[in-house]
Structure formats: structure tokens, C-alpha cells
Coordinates of C-alpha atoms and ligand atoms in Angstrom, one line a residue:
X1 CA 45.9 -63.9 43.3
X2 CA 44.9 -60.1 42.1
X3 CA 41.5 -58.9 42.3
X4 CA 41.1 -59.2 38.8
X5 CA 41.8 -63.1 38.9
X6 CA 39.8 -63.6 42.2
X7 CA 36.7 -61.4 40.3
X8 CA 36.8 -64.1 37.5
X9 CA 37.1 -67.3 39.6
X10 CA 34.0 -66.0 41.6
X11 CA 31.8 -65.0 38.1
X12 CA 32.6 -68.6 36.9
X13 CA 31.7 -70.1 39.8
X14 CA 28.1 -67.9 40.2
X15 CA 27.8 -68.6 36.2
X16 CA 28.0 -72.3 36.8
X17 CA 25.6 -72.5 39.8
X18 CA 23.5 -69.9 37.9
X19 CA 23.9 -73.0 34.9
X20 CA 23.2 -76.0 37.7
X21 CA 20.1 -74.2 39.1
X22 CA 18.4 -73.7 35.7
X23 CA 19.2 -77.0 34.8
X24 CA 17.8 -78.5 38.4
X25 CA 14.5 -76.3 37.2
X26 CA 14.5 -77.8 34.0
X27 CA 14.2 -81.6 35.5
X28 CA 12.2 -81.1 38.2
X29 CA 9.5 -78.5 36.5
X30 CA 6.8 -80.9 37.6
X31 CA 7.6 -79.5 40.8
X32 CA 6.5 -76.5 41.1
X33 CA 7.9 -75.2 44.2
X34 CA 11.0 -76.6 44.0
X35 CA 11.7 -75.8 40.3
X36 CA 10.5 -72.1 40.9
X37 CA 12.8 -72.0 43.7
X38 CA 16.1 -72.5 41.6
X39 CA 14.9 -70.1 39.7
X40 CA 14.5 -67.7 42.1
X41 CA 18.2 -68.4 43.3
X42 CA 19.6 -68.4 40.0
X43 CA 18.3 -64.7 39.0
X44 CA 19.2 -63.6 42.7
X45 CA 22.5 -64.9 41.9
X46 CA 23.6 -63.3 38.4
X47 CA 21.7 -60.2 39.8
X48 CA 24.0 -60.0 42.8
X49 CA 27.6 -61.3 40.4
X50 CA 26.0 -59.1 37.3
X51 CA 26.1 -62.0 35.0
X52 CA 23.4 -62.4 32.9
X53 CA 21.1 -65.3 32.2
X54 CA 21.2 -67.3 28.8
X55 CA 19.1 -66.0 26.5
X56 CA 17.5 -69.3 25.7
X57 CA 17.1 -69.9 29.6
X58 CA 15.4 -66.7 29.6
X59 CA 12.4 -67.6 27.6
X60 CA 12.2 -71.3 29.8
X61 CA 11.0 -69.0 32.8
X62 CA 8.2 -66.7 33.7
X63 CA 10.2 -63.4 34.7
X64 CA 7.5 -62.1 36.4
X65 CA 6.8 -65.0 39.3
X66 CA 9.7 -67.5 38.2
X67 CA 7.6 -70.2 37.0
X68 CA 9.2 -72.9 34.5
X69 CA 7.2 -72.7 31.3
X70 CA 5.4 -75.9 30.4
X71 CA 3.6 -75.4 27.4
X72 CA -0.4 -75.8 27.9
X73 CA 0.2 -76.5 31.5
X74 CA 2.4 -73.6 32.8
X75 CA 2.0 -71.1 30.0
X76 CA 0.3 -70.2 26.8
X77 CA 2.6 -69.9 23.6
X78 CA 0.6 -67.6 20.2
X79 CA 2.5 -66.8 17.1
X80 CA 1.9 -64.0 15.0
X81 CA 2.5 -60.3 13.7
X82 CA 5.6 -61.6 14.0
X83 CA 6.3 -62.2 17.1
X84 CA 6.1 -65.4 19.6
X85 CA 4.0 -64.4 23.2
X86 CA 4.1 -66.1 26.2
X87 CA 1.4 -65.8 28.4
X88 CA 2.1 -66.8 31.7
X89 CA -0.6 -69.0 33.5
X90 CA 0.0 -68.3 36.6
X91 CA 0.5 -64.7 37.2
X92 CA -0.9 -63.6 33.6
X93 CA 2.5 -62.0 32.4
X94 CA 2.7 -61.5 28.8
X95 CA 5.9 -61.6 27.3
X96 CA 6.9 -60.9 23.2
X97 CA 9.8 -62.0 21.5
X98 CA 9.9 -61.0 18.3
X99 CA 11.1 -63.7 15.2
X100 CA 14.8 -63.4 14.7
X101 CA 14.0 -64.7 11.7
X102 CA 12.1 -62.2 10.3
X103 CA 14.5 -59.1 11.9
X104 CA 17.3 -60.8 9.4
X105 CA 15.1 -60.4 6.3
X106 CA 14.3 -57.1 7.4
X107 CA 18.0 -56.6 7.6
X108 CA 19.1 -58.0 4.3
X109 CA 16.4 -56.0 2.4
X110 CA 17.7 -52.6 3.7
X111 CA 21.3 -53.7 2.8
X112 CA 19.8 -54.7 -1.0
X113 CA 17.9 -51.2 -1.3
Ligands
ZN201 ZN1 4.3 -65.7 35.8

């Protein structure tokens, strides 16, 4: 096996642990330690292979102190201007995401002027 082949096998492998350990967060999120744990190991994971988490994953977690987002119990979710923020409960980490939504209108409108 080349490099090449053996560099893929391993990124697959860390990608599915990476996939395993956010889904083992997801059911045990009542858990706190244990579900921030995976966390923890799945970001030190695609950190060390490069590989980046899902998107969608990455809105499930705080960044900040990896803590599974429960809404009203873990963190705080506010619409507006917008844009969607999550406010962490535990550490107080805010984090925007701006509406997709609204970025394609925005979009379409320039491509119509
Ligand atoms: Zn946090």
C-alpha cells in the first residue's frame, strides 16, 4: 500500500470514530461528563487527522468547553437580526450563525440588480 492509500484508510477510519463519538454524545447528553468527553476526543481527533467536523455537528456542541447543547437545559437559542445565537450555559460562550436563508435572498437580489 502507498502512502497515499494508507493516508486515506487512516482519514476514514478517524472520520468514522470522529462520526461514532459525536453520535455516542448525542445519546448519552444527559450525561454530562461522559457526553462532553466524546466530544473532547472527537475534536482532538479531526484536529490531529485534519478532518473537519460536520457542519451540523458543529452547532450540537459548545466549542468553547465541549458541552452537548440541550436547549433550555444546556444552552440558550435567540433568533434575530438575522442570525441564530447560542449562548452557552455553562461557560457563557456566545456563538452566531447567521440564516442561510436569508444569505440566498441576499444572493439572488444582487444577481436580479
Ligand atoms: Zn460552553
Amino acid at each position: 500500500m502507498g502512502w497515499k492509500e494508507r493516508k486515506a484508510t487512516r482519514k476514514k477510519v478517524a472520520s468514522d470514530r470522529i462520526k461514532e463519538l459525536l453520535k455516542f454524545s448525542e445519546l448519552h447528553k444527559d450525561d454530562e461528563l461522559l457526553s462532553t468527553n466524546s466530544i473532547k476526543t472527537a475534536v482532538a481527533i479531526s484536529r490531529r487527522h485534519k478532518i473537519r467536523i460536520p457542519i451540523k455537528s458543529k452547532r450540537k456542541f459548545c466549542k468553547k468547553c465541549s458541552t452537548v447543547f440541550i436547549p433550555d437545559k444546556t444552552v440558550r437559542i435567540r433568533t434575530g437580526k438575522g442570525k441564530i445565537t447560542y449562548t452557552c450555559l455553562n461557560c457563557g460562550h456566545i456563538k452566531r450563525i447567521p440564516y442561510l436563508k436569508e444569505k440566498k435572498e441576499v444572493k439572488n437580489k444582487k444577481l436580479e440588480i
